[in-house]
Amino acid sequence: MDDILETVARATRLREGPAGVAAVLRAVYRAGSLRLQDAAREARLPLPVTTAIRRELEKAGLLERKHGLSLTDTGRGFVEGALGLGATHDVMCPACGGRGIVVPGALRPAVDRLAALIAQAPPVDVTLDQCPCTPETAVLRALLMLKHGALEGKRVLILGDDDSLAVAIGLVGEVLRQGDLTRGVTVIESDPRRVAFLRAAAASERIGIDVIDHDLRAPLPAVLARAFDVIATDPPYTLAGARLFLGRAAEALGGDGIAYFSFTQWPAAEVAGLQRVFLDLGFAIRAVHQAFNRYLGAGILGGVGDLYELAQVRAADGGMPAWAGPLYTAEINPRTRVYVCATCAAEIRLGEDGAPATIEALKSAGCPHCRGTVFRRRAGGTE
């Protein structure tokens, strides 16, 4: 067992090691047949990594593709014998999907309206680690905050809002109270396209949102220090991103505030580093809502992420200086990404020789040789 799991983990450079491979096998075994995206979500692994694991398990004769991923007879015998799995029952709540909260029928129009607004939002800029959550997730975040007393009568600050949480809070308030639930919602956003979108959405829906065009790498404006009761943020998924955004959150809170902190699902060893950031900045974990966040087109995340409720137990020690180091994923973990045009088989290295820096931009521009718009990641194209 250890040899097979270790071999696949090593071949795919899996940070989670053999346990991550076992998680994929377990997810497929429990479901009988499972889409690749669902296997990634259940195993809490990025979709490209799960794709690589699937490929290696197919080579080993353990997986095959039948209406999704399925175990071969050999694979089923391996899982039942080596991993010790057997029949079980699905204990996930069918109503809330494990989130512990649902959108009531009266608020479904708010989800639908938010979806219509988000359809008009600017394209995602992956260089800024933008990855919007689903409209339902944004409304569920607002409802979770409402349930825990983090909206009514509170001064709310959102640090970066490609999720349109500020709009969701406003729409929920309009349905429930025909007005604002809070004492004011402020957004700090550095992407000028997103700033314009949020302002336009707030105007069209007649909801109050103060959108400030500001890069959090620069010091927080003095007028915002200790001015808020609640912070919400979905920062870049790096330790640097967590430290910067939570550091600014600590400055903006009054010393006993609450932070709703959304983040990707990491292996335990890396989560330990994240928890140290919490403690260093004066926050304690009050609750963790696993797989609460669902994302739009977020293959690299497996489509899910966790939501932490953090209680501020220590006021910030002054203001953080300007941030000069790397922050976003591509800056901290630079990679050579090679794509192959499905039409002419030309290889394109993103960000090199005049090629666009992202696959989204490449699809929009088309292949420089034939103008094709369909590409596949070259095996071994990440260095």
mmCIF file of C-alpha atoms in Angstrom:
data_model
loop_
_atom_site.group_PDB
_atom_site.id
_atom_site.type_symbol
_atom_site.label_atom_id
_atom_site.label_comp_id
_atom_site.label_asym_id
_atom_site.label_seq_id
_atom_site.Cartn_x
_atom_site.Cartn_y
_atom_site.Cartn_z
ATOM 1 C CA MET A 1 0.000 0.000 0.000
ATOM 2 C CA ASP A 2 2.663 2.476 1.041
ATOM 3 C CA ASP A 3 4.655 1.797 -2.125
ATOM 4 C CA ILE A 4 1.735 2.609 -4.461
ATOM 5 C CA LEU A 5 0.608 5.664 -2.543
ATOM 6 C CA GLU A 6 4.154 6.924 -2.125
ATOM 7 C CA THR A 7 4.972 6.381 -5.794
ATOM 8 C CA VAL A 8 1.922 8.344 -6.956
ATOM 9 C CA ALA A 9 2.548 11.111 -4.417
ATOM 10 C CA ARG A 10 6.149 11.418 -5.543
ATOM 11 C CA ALA A 11 5.247 11.367 -9.259
ATOM 12 C CA THR A 12 2.746 14.196 -8.751
ATOM 13 C CA ARG A 13 4.895 16.171 -6.274
ATOM 14 C CA LEU A 14 1.982 16.076 -3.869
ATOM 15 C CA ARG A 15 2.536 18.216 -0.764
ATOM 16 C CA GLU A 16 0.013 16.127 1.151
ATOM 17 C CA GLY A 17 2.014 12.982 0.399
ATOM 18 C CA PRO A 18 0.444 9.495 0.330
ATOM 19 C CA ALA A 19 -2.486 10.725 2.438
ATOM 20 C CA GLY A 20 -3.591 12.957 -0.446
ATOM 21 C CA VAL A 21 -3.602 10.025 -2.880
ATOM 22 C CA ALA A 22 -5.591 7.955 -0.384
ATOM 23 C CA ALA A 23 -8.084 10.821 -0.069
ATOM 24 C CA VAL A 24 -8.803 10.703 -3.816
ATOM 25 C CA LEU A 25 -9.283 6.935 -3.746
ATOM 26 C CA ARG A 26 -11.518 7.218 -0.704
ATOM 27 C CA ALA A 27 -13.693 9.881 -2.357
ATOM 28 C CA VAL A 28 -14.197 7.781 -5.510
ATOM 29 C CA TYR A 29 -14.890 4.642 -3.460
ATOM 30 C CA ARG A 30 -17.523 6.371 -1.341
ATOM 31 C CA ALA A 31 -19.304 7.836 -4.377
ATOM 32 C CA GLY A 32 -19.004 4.832 -6.690
ATOM 33 C CA SER A 33 -18.459 7.179 -9.622
ATOM 34 C CA LEU A 34 -17.339 10.772 -9.297
ATOM 35 C CA ARG A 35 -16.574 13.735 -11.526
ATOM 36 C CA LEU A 36 -12.980 14.893 -11.398
ATOM 37 C CA GLN A 37 -14.025 18.283 -9.990
ATOM 38 C CA ASP A 38 -16.007 16.597 -7.230
ATOM 39 C CA ALA A 39 -13.120 14.274 -6.400
ATOM 40 C CA ALA A 40 -10.856 17.324 -6.047
ATOM 41 C CA ARG A 41 -13.346 19.001 -3.742
ATOM 42 C CA GLU A 42 -13.877 15.893 -1.594
ATOM 43 C CA ALA A 43 -10.131 15.272 -1.320
ATOM 44 C CA ARG A 44 -9.499 18.989 -0.686
ATOM 45 C CA LEU A 45 -6.910 19.157 -3.452
ATOM 46 C CA PRO A 46 -6.348 21.560 -6.374
ATOM 47 C CA LEU A 47 -7.918 20.368 -9.614
ATOM 48 C CA PRO A 48 -4.628 20.217 -11.611
ATOM 49 C CA VAL A 49 -3.075 18.108 -8.844
ATOM 50 C CA THR A 50 -6.085 15.783 -8.777
ATOM 51 C CA THR A 51 -5.811 15.451 -12.551
ATOM 52 C CA ALA A 52 -2.191 14.351 -12.190
ATOM 53 C CA ILE A 53 -3.129 11.870 -9.442
ATOM 54 C CA ARG A 54 -5.896 10.449 -11.615
ATOM 55 C CA ARG A 55 -3.419 9.943 -14.442
ATOM 56 C CA GLU A 56 -0.981 8.031 -12.223
ATOM 57 C CA LEU A 57 -3.723 5.908 -10.658
ATOM 58 C CA GLU A 58 -4.948 5.005 -14.140
ATOM 59 C CA LYS A 59 -1.416 3.903 -15.026
ATOM 60 C CA ALA A 60 -1.387 1.765 -11.881
ATOM 61 C CA GLY A 61 -4.651 0.122 -12.929
ATOM 62 C CA LEU A 62 -6.617 1.410 -9.942
ATOM 63 C CA LEU A 63 -8.835 4.003 -11.649
ATOM 64 C CA GLU A 64 -10.759 4.121 -14.906
ATOM 65 C CA ARG A 65 -13.162 6.589 -16.501
ATOM 66 C CA LYS A 66 -16.792 5.413 -16.562
ATOM 67 C CA HIS A 67 -19.308 8.242 -16.310
ATOM 68 C CA GLY A 68 -16.638 10.004 -14.288
ATOM 69 C CA LEU A 69 -13.928 8.422 -12.182
ATOM 70 C CA SER A 70 -14.481 4.829 -11.067
ATOM 71 C CA LEU A 71 -12.360 2.199 -9.385
ATOM 72 C CA THR A 72 -11.329 -0.836 -11.358
ATOM 73 C CA ASP A 73 -11.803 -4.256 -9.736
ATOM 74 C CA THR A 74 -8.134 -4.062 -8.761
ATOM 75 C CA GLY A 75 -8.651 -0.585 -7.368
ATOM 76 C CA ARG A 76 -11.674 -1.616 -5.319
ATOM 77 C CA GLY A 77 -9.756 -4.561 -3.903
ATOM 78 C CA PHE A 78 -6.850 -2.268 -3.049
ATOM 79 C CA VAL A 79 -9.056 0.287 -1.321
ATOM 80 C CA GLU A 80 -10.962 -2.310 0.673
ATOM 81 C CA GLY A 81 -7.907 -4.350 1.577
ATOM 82 C CA ALA A 82 -5.025 -1.912 1.932
ATOM 83 C CA LEU A 83 -7.019 1.133 3.046
ATOM 84 C CA GLY A 84 -9.545 -0.844 5.067
ATOM 85 C CA LEU A 85 -12.615 0.887 3.636
ATOM 86 C CA GLY A 86 -16.074 -0.646 3.601
ATOM 87 C CA ALA A 87 -19.716 0.252 3.153
ATOM 88 C CA THR A 88 -20.861 3.440 4.829
ATOM 89 C CA HIS A 89 -23.658 5.992 4.699
ATOM 90 C CA ASP A 90 -23.584 9.587 3.472
ATOM 91 C CA VAL A 91 -23.875 11.712 6.604
ATOM 92 C CA MET A 92 -23.656 15.074 4.850
ATOM 93 C CA CYS A 93 -26.709 17.270 5.401
ATOM 94 C CA PRO A 94 -28.538 17.298 2.046
ATOM 95 C CA ALA A 95 -30.014 20.742 2.723
ATOM 96 C CA CYS A 96 -26.922 22.756 3.628
ATOM 97 C CA GLY A 97 -24.150 20.583 2.184
ATOM 98 C CA GLY A 98 -22.252 20.697 5.461
ATOM 99 C CA ARG A 99 -22.280 24.492 5.770
ATOM 100 C CA GLY A 100 -24.749 24.612 8.645
ATOM 101 C CA ILE A 101 -26.730 27.432 7.046
ATOM 102 C CA VAL A 102 -29.007 27.771 4.024
ATOM 103 C CA VAL A 103 -30.494 30.563 1.947
ATOM 104 C CA PRO A 104 -34.204 30.727 2.849
ATOM 105 C CA GLY A 105 -36.744 30.967 0.052
ATOM 106 C CA ALA A 106 -37.416 34.637 0.736
ATOM 107 C CA LEU A 107 -33.784 35.444 -0.017
ATOM 108 C CA ARG A 108 -33.442 33.459 -3.245
ATOM 109 C CA PRO A 109 -34.246 36.640 -5.248
ATOM 110 C CA ALA A 110 -31.188 38.264 -3.621
ATOM 111 C CA VAL A 111 -29.006 35.408 -4.925
ATOM 112 C CA ASP A 112 -30.531 35.706 -8.381
ATOM 113 C CA ARG A 113 -30.082 39.476 -8.451
ATOM 114 C CA LEU A 114 -26.476 39.197 -7.282
ATOM 115 C CA ALA A 115 -25.815 36.609 -9.996
ATOM 116 C CA ALA A 116 -27.163 38.999 -12.611
ATOM 117 C CA LEU A 117 -24.934 41.790 -11.328
ATOM 118 C CA ILE A 118 -21.848 39.548 -11.160
ATOM 119 C CA ALA A 119 -22.436 38.569 -14.783
ATOM 120 C CA GLN A 120 -21.613 42.199 -15.620
ATOM 121 C CA ALA A 121 -18.449 42.265 -13.485
ATOM 122 C CA PRO A 122 -15.034 42.785 -15.083
ATOM 123 C CA PRO A 123 -12.988 39.722 -16.079
ATOM 124 C CA VAL A 124 -10.947 38.062 -13.346
ATOM 125 C CA ASP A 125 -7.316 39.176 -13.047
ATOM 126 C CA VAL A 126 -5.482 36.050 -11.892
ATOM 127 C CA THR A 127 -2.245 38.017 -11.406
ATOM 128 C CA LEU A 128 -4.035 39.622 -8.455
ATOM 129 C CA ASP A 129 -5.210 36.188 -7.219
ATOM 130 C CA GLN A 130 -8.798 37.184 -7.961
ATOM 131 C CA CYS A 131 -11.168 34.244 -7.701
ATOM 132 C CA PRO A 132 -14.796 35.267 -7.092
ATOM 133 C CA CYS A 133 -17.035 33.081 -4.983
ATOM 134 C CA THR A 134 -20.463 32.025 -6.210
ATOM 135 C CA PRO A 135 -23.389 34.421 -5.660
ATOM 136 C CA GLU A 136 -24.927 31.931 -3.222
ATOM 137 C CA THR A 137 -21.697 31.814 -1.208
ATOM 138 C CA ALA A 138 -21.599 35.614 -0.971
ATOM 139 C CA VAL A 139 -25.175 35.685 0.329
ATOM 140 C CA LEU A 140 -24.447 32.812 2.730
ATOM 141 C CA ARG A 141 -21.454 34.730 4.102
ATOM 142 C CA ALA A 142 -23.714 37.709 4.705
ATOM 143 C CA LEU A 143 -26.270 35.480 6.445
ATOM 144 C CA LEU A 144 -23.592 33.842 8.602
ATOM 145 C CA MET A 145 -22.391 37.278 9.681
ATOM 146 C CA LEU A 146 -25.986 38.299 10.389
ATOM 147 C CA LYS A 147 -26.604 35.145 12.418
ATOM 148 C CA HIS A 148 -23.567 35.824 14.608
ATOM 149 C CA GLY A 149 -24.352 39.479 15.234
ATOM 150 C CA ALA A 150 -21.705 40.830 12.887
ATOM 151 C CA LEU A 151 -23.938 43.051 10.716
ATOM 152 C CA GLU A 152 -26.738 44.747 12.600
ATOM 153 C CA GLY A 153 -25.501 48.036 14.000
ATOM 154 C CA LYS A 154 -21.897 47.223 13.058
ATOM 155 C CA ARG A 155 -19.320 49.170 11.084
ATOM 156 C CA VAL A 156 -18.128 46.696 8.449
ATOM 157 C CA LEU A 157 -14.929 46.850 6.383
ATOM 158 C CA ILE A 158 -14.222 44.512 3.452
ATOM 159 C CA LEU A 159 -10.597 44.247 2.360
ATOM 160 C CA GLY A 160 -10.657 43.408 -1.344
ATOM 161 C CA ASP A 161 -14.044 42.486 -2.765
ATOM 162 C CA ASP A 162 -13.892 40.495 -5.980
ATOM 163 C CA ASP A 163 -16.563 38.351 -4.239
ATOM 164 C CA SER A 164 -19.061 41.263 -4.218
ATOM 165 C CA LEU A 165 -19.778 40.594 -0.535
ATOM 166 C CA ALA A 166 -20.620 44.256 0.038
ATOM 167 C CA VAL A 167 -23.360 44.038 -2.587
ATOM 168 C CA ALA A 168 -24.643 40.784 -1.057
ATOM 169 C CA ILE A 169 -24.893 42.439 2.378
ATOM 170 C CA GLY A 170 -26.838 45.322 0.853
ATOM 171 C CA LEU A 171 -29.233 43.026 -1.026
ATOM 172 C CA VAL A 172 -29.893 40.949 2.099
ATOM 173 C CA GLY A 173 -30.651 44.153 4.009
ATOM 174 C CA GLU A 174 -33.085 45.300 1.349
ATOM 175 C CA VAL A 175 -34.997 42.006 1.504
ATOM 176 C CA LEU A 176 -35.082 41.718 5.277
ATOM 177 C CA ARG A 177 -35.399 45.353 6.376
ATOM 178 C CA GLN A 178 -35.902 47.406 3.213
ATOM 179 C CA GLY A 179 -32.709 49.185 4.204
ATOM 180 C CA ASP A 180 -29.194 48.881 5.586
ATOM 181 C CA LEU A 181 -28.576 46.352 8.347
ATOM 182 C CA THR A 182 -25.289 47.952 9.306
ATOM 183 C CA ARG A 183 -23.896 51.283 10.403
ATOM 184 C CA GLY A 184 -22.039 51.381 7.113
ATOM 185 C CA VAL A 185 -20.151 49.074 4.756
ATOM 186 C CA THR A 186 -16.757 50.193 3.431
ATOM 187 C CA VAL A 187 -14.688 48.385 0.795
ATOM 188 C CA ILE A 188 -10.976 48.852 0.142
ATOM 189 C CA GLU A 189 -10.192 47.679 -3.382
ATOM 190 C CA SER A 190 -7.081 48.226 -5.525
ATOM 191 C CA ASP A 191 -8.379 47.037 -8.924
ATOM 192 C CA PRO A 192 -9.865 50.133 -10.623
ATOM 193 C CA ARG A 193 -12.194 47.966 -12.734
ATOM 194 C CA ARG A 194 -13.596 46.354 -9.602
ATOM 195 C CA VAL A 195 -13.900 49.744 -7.887
ATOM 196 C CA ALA A 196 -16.010 51.022 -10.780
ATOM 197 C CA PHE A 197 -18.141 47.869 -10.812
ATOM 198 C CA LEU A 198 -18.902 47.998 -7.074
ATOM 199 C CA ARG A 199 -19.818 51.670 -7.246
ATOM 200 C CA ALA A 200 -22.088 51.075 -10.229
ATOM 201 C CA ALA A 201 -23.757 48.069 -8.573
ATOM 202 C CA ALA A 202 -24.345 50.033 -5.365
ATOM 203 C CA ALA A 203 -25.883 52.895 -7.344
ATOM 204 C CA SER A 204 -28.135 50.662 -9.430
ATOM 205 C CA GLU A 205 -29.409 48.801 -6.366
ATOM 206 C CA ARG A 206 -29.584 51.934 -4.198
ATOM 207 C CA ILE A 207 -27.513 50.411 -1.416
ATOM 208 C CA GLY A 208 -24.906 52.254 0.588
ATOM 209 C CA ILE A 209 -21.328 51.146 -0.010
ATOM 210 C CA ASP A 210 -18.280 53.371 0.444
ATOM 211 C CA VAL A 211 -15.664 52.071 -2.014
ATOM 212 C CA ILE A 212 -12.103 53.312 -1.421
ATOM 213 C CA ASP A 213 -9.540 52.909 -4.204
ATOM 214 C CA HIS A 214 -6.450 51.910 -2.222
ATOM 215 C CA ASP A 215 -3.677 49.305 -2.403
ATOM 216 C CA LEU A 216 -3.264 47.575 0.959
ATOM 217 C CA ARG A 217 0.467 47.349 0.389
ATOM 218 C CA ALA A 218 0.452 51.059 1.252
ATOM 219 C CA PRO A 219 -0.270 52.077 4.863
ATOM 220 C CA LEU A 220 -3.920 52.194 5.851
ATOM 221 C CA PRO A 221 -5.375 55.733 5.672
ATOM 222 C CA ALA A 222 -5.262 57.154 9.204
ATOM 223 C CA VAL A 223 -9.000 57.897 9.200
ATOM 224 C CA LEU A 224 -9.712 54.144 8.973
ATOM 225 C CA ALA A 225 -7.609 53.126 12.001
ATOM 226 C CA ARG A 226 -9.694 51.564 14.803
ATOM 227 C CA ALA A 227 -12.846 52.684 12.965
ATOM 228 C CA PHE A 228 -14.584 49.307 12.419
ATOM 229 C CA ASP A 229 -16.241 46.499 14.364
ATOM 230 C CA VAL A 230 -16.096 43.728 11.740
ATOM 231 C CA ILE A 231 -13.691 42.862 8.937
ATOM 232 C CA ALA A 232 -14.256 40.464 6.034
ATOM 233 C CA THR A 233 -11.537 39.470 3.599
ATOM 234 C CA ASP A 234 -10.619 36.797 1.047
ATOM 235 C CA PRO A 235 -6.927 37.637 0.544
ATOM 236 C CA PRO A 236 -4.260 36.279 -1.798
ATOM 237 C CA TYR A 237 -3.702 32.633 -0.885
ATOM 238 C CA THR A 238 -0.157 33.054 0.386
ATOM 239 C CA LEU A 239 1.186 33.492 3.909
ATOM 240 C CA ALA A 240 2.317 36.952 2.852
ATOM 241 C CA GLY A 241 -1.211 37.749 1.695
ATOM 242 C CA ALA A 242 -2.686 36.500 4.961
ATOM 243 C CA ARG A 243 -0.208 38.522 7.012
ATOM 244 C CA LEU A 244 -0.705 41.759 5.081
ATOM 245 C CA PHE A 245 -4.503 41.669 4.876
ATOM 246 C CA LEU A 246 -4.959 40.560 8.497
ATOM 247 C CA GLY A 247 -2.372 43.106 9.604
ATOM 248 C CA ARG A 248 -4.428 45.855 7.980
ATOM 249 C CA ALA A 249 -7.574 44.306 9.504
ATOM 250 C CA ALA A 250 -6.004 44.493 12.964
ATOM 251 C CA GLU A 251 -5.280 48.196 12.443
ATOM 252 C CA ALA A 252 -8.840 48.904 11.312
ATOM 253 C CA LEU A 253 -10.500 47.087 14.226
ATOM 254 C CA GLY A 254 -10.926 48.626 17.639
ATOM 255 C CA GLY A 255 -9.127 45.934 19.632
ATOM 256 C CA ASP A 256 -12.028 43.554 20.203
ATOM 257 C CA GLY A 257 -13.438 43.123 16.710
ATOM 258 C CA ILE A 258 -14.247 40.106 14.559
ATOM 259 C CA ALA A 259 -12.676 39.075 11.247
ATOM 260 C CA TYR A 260 -14.283 36.782 8.692
ATOM 261 C CA PHE A 261 -11.266 35.383 6.893
ATOM 262 C CA SER A 262 -11.676 33.202 3.797
ATOM 263 C CA PHE A 263 -8.760 31.088 2.640
ATOM 264 C CA THR A 264 -7.899 28.078 0.539
ATOM 265 C CA GLN A 265 -7.629 24.590 2.020
ATOM 266 C CA TRP A 266 -4.002 23.802 2.822
ATOM 267 C CA PRO A 267 -2.225 20.725 4.234
ATOM 268 C CA ALA A 268 -1.990 20.695 8.031
ATOM 269 C CA ALA A 269 1.708 21.654 8.094
ATOM 270 C CA GLU A 270 0.972 24.830 6.131
ATOM 271 C CA VAL A 271 -2.169 25.606 8.140
ATOM 272 C CA ALA A 272 0.096 25.660 11.206
ATOM 273 C CA GLY A 273 1.948 28.567 9.610
ATOM 274 C CA LEU A 274 -1.359 30.304 8.942
ATOM 275 C CA GLN A 275 -2.380 29.873 12.582
ATOM 276 C CA ARG A 276 0.901 31.439 13.685
ATOM 277 C CA VAL A 277 0.023 34.471 11.560
ATOM 278 C CA PHE A 278 -3.327 34.694 13.371
ATOM 279 C CA LEU A 279 -1.652 34.632 16.787
ATOM 280 C CA ASP A 280 1.145 37.013 15.798
ATOM 281 C CA LEU A 281 -1.438 39.593 14.723
ATOM 282 C CA GLY A 282 -3.606 39.234 17.828
ATOM 283 C CA PHE A 283 -6.377 36.972 16.514
ATOM 284 C CA ALA A 284 -7.789 33.731 17.943
ATOM 285 C CA ILE A 285 -9.866 31.233 15.966
ATOM 286 C CA ARG A 286 -13.481 31.306 17.100
ATOM 287 C CA ALA A 287 -14.818 28.901 14.473
ATOM 288 C CA VAL A 288 -13.757 27.224 11.220
ATOM 289 C CA HIS A 289 -16.397 26.584 8.568
ATOM 290 C CA GLN A 290 -14.755 23.978 6.356
ATOM 291 C CA ALA A 291 -15.567 24.040 2.629
ATOM 292 C CA PHE A 292 -18.018 26.898 3.263
ATOM 293 C CA ASN A 293 -16.814 28.900 0.253
ATOM 294 C CA ARG A 294 -17.551 27.755 -3.276
ATOM 295 C CA TYR A 295 -15.819 29.544 -6.137
ATOM 296 C CA LEU A 296 -16.638 30.312 -9.766
ATOM 297 C CA GLY A 297 -14.332 28.510 -12.171
ATOM 298 C CA ALA A 298 -11.790 27.911 -9.419
ATOM 299 C CA GLY A 299 -10.230 24.721 -10.693
ATOM 300 C CA ILE A 300 -6.972 25.422 -8.928
ATOM 301 C CA LEU A 301 -8.812 25.400 -5.582
ATOM 302 C CA GLY A 302 -10.958 22.387 -6.246
ATOM 303 C CA GLY A 303 -13.737 24.964 -6.128
ATOM 304 C CA VAL A 304 -13.899 25.229 -2.322
ATOM 305 C CA GLY A 305 -12.278 27.081 0.558
ATOM 306 C CA ASP A 306 -12.613 27.513 4.315
ATOM 307 C CA LEU A 307 -14.081 30.422 6.263
ATOM 308 C CA TYR A 308 -12.472 31.327 9.597
ATOM 309 C CA GLU A 309 -14.166 33.422 12.259
ATOM 310 C CA LEU A 310 -11.394 35.222 14.110
ATOM 311 C CA ALA A 311 -11.778 37.146 17.363
ATOM 312 C CA GLN A 312 -9.361 40.012 17.976
ATOM 313 C CA VAL A 313 -7.821 39.459 21.392
ATOM 314 C CA ARG A 314 -5.072 42.075 21.190
ATOM 315 C CA ALA A 315 -5.058 45.528 19.647
ATOM 316 C CA ALA A 316 -2.593 46.217 16.850
ATOM 317 C CA ASP A 317 0.782 47.560 17.927
ATOM 318 C CA GLY A 318 0.783 50.638 15.715
ATOM 319 C CA GLY A 319 0.480 50.620 11.944
ATOM 320 C CA MET A 320 2.239 48.254 9.543
ATOM 321 C CA PRO A 321 4.743 49.924 7.221
ATOM 322 C CA ALA A 322 4.416 49.782 3.460
ATOM 323 C CA TRP A 323 4.670 46.228 2.094
ATOM 324 C CA ALA A 324 7.657 45.874 -0.223
ATOM 325 C CA GLY A 325 7.970 42.101 -0.634
ATOM 326 C CA PRO A 326 6.191 39.594 -2.902
ATOM 327 C CA LEU A 327 2.512 39.091 -2.179
ATOM 328 C CA TYR A 328 0.606 37.228 -4.879
ATOM 329 C CA THR A 329 0.939 33.551 -5.773
ATOM 330 C CA ALA A 330 2.764 34.155 -9.062
ATOM 331 C CA GLU A 331 5.295 36.394 -7.276
ATOM 332 C CA ILE A 332 5.993 33.926 -4.466
ATOM 333 C CA ASN A 333 5.826 30.747 -6.533
ATOM 334 C CA PRO A 334 6.842 31.702 -10.089
ATOM 335 C CA ARG A 335 6.300 28.934 -12.610
ATOM 336 C CA THR A 336 6.848 28.357 -16.275
ATOM 337 C CA ARG A 337 3.431 27.478 -17.664
ATOM 338 C CA VAL A 338 3.431 25.900 -21.103
ATOM 339 C CA TYR A 339 0.223 25.483 -23.115
ATOM 340 C CA VAL A 340 -0.269 23.693 -26.424
ATOM 341 C CA CYS A 341 -2.648 25.017 -29.065
ATOM 342 C CA ALA A 342 -5.252 22.348 -29.895
ATOM 343 C CA THR A 343 -5.398 23.568 -33.504
ATOM 344 C CA CYS A 344 -1.769 23.909 -34.624
ATOM 345 C CA ALA A 345 0.103 22.213 -31.713
ATOM 346 C CA ALA A 346 2.235 25.320 -31.111
ATOM 347 C CA GLU A 347 3.675 25.618 -27.610
ATOM 348 C CA ILE A 348 3.171 28.931 -25.803
ATOM 349 C CA ARG A 349 4.965 29.867 -22.583
ATOM 350 C CA LEU A 350 2.792 32.280 -20.658
ATOM 351 C CA GLY A 351 4.469 35.605 -19.964
ATOM 352 C CA GLU A 352 7.405 34.902 -22.290
ATOM 353 C CA ASP A 353 8.283 36.109 -25.802
ATOM 354 C CA GLY A 354 5.339 38.494 -25.858
ATOM 355 C CA ALA A 355 2.762 35.861 -24.861
ATOM 356 C CA PRO A 356 -0.001 36.880 -22.421
ATOM 357 C CA ALA A 357 0.689 36.252 -18.747
ATOM 358 C CA THR A 358 -2.493 34.268 -18.076
ATOM 359 C CA ILE A 359 -4.383 31.480 -19.843
ATOM 360 C CA GLU A 360 -7.509 33.655 -19.777
ATOM 361 C CA ALA A 361 -5.704 36.385 -21.700
ATOM 362 C CA LEU A 362 -4.254 33.820 -24.125
ATOM 363 C CA LYS A 363 -7.716 32.439 -24.895
ATOM 364 C CA SER A 364 -8.974 35.957 -25.484
ATOM 365 C CA ALA A 365 -6.090 36.882 -27.783
ATOM 366 C CA GLY A 366 -5.893 33.533 -29.566
ATOM 367 C CA CYS A 367 -2.883 31.506 -30.594
ATOM 368 C CA PRO A 368 -0.192 33.811 -32.068
ATOM 369 C CA HIS A 369 0.307 31.302 -34.906
ATOM 370 C CA CYS A 370 -3.222 30.290 -35.949
ATOM 371 C CA ARG A 371 -5.602 32.323 -33.714
ATOM 372 C CA GLY A 372 -7.020 29.155 -32.190
ATOM 373 C CA THR A 373 -8.636 29.601 -28.784
ATOM 374 C CA VAL A 374 -8.469 26.092 -27.313
ATOM 375 C CA PHE A 375 -5.363 25.134 -25.339
ATOM 376 C CA ARG A 376 -4.235 22.322 -23.066
ATOM 377 C CA ARG A 377 -1.575 22.393 -20.395
ATOM 378 C CA ARG A 378 1.536 20.578 -21.576
ATOM 379 C CA ALA A 379 2.501 17.643 -19.369
ATOM 380 C CA GLY A 380 5.430 18.774 -17.269
ATOM 381 C CA GLY A 381 4.707 22.366 -18.235
ATOM 382 C CA THR A 382 5.086 23.621 -14.681
ATOM 383 C CA GLU A 383 8.685 23.999 -13.583
#
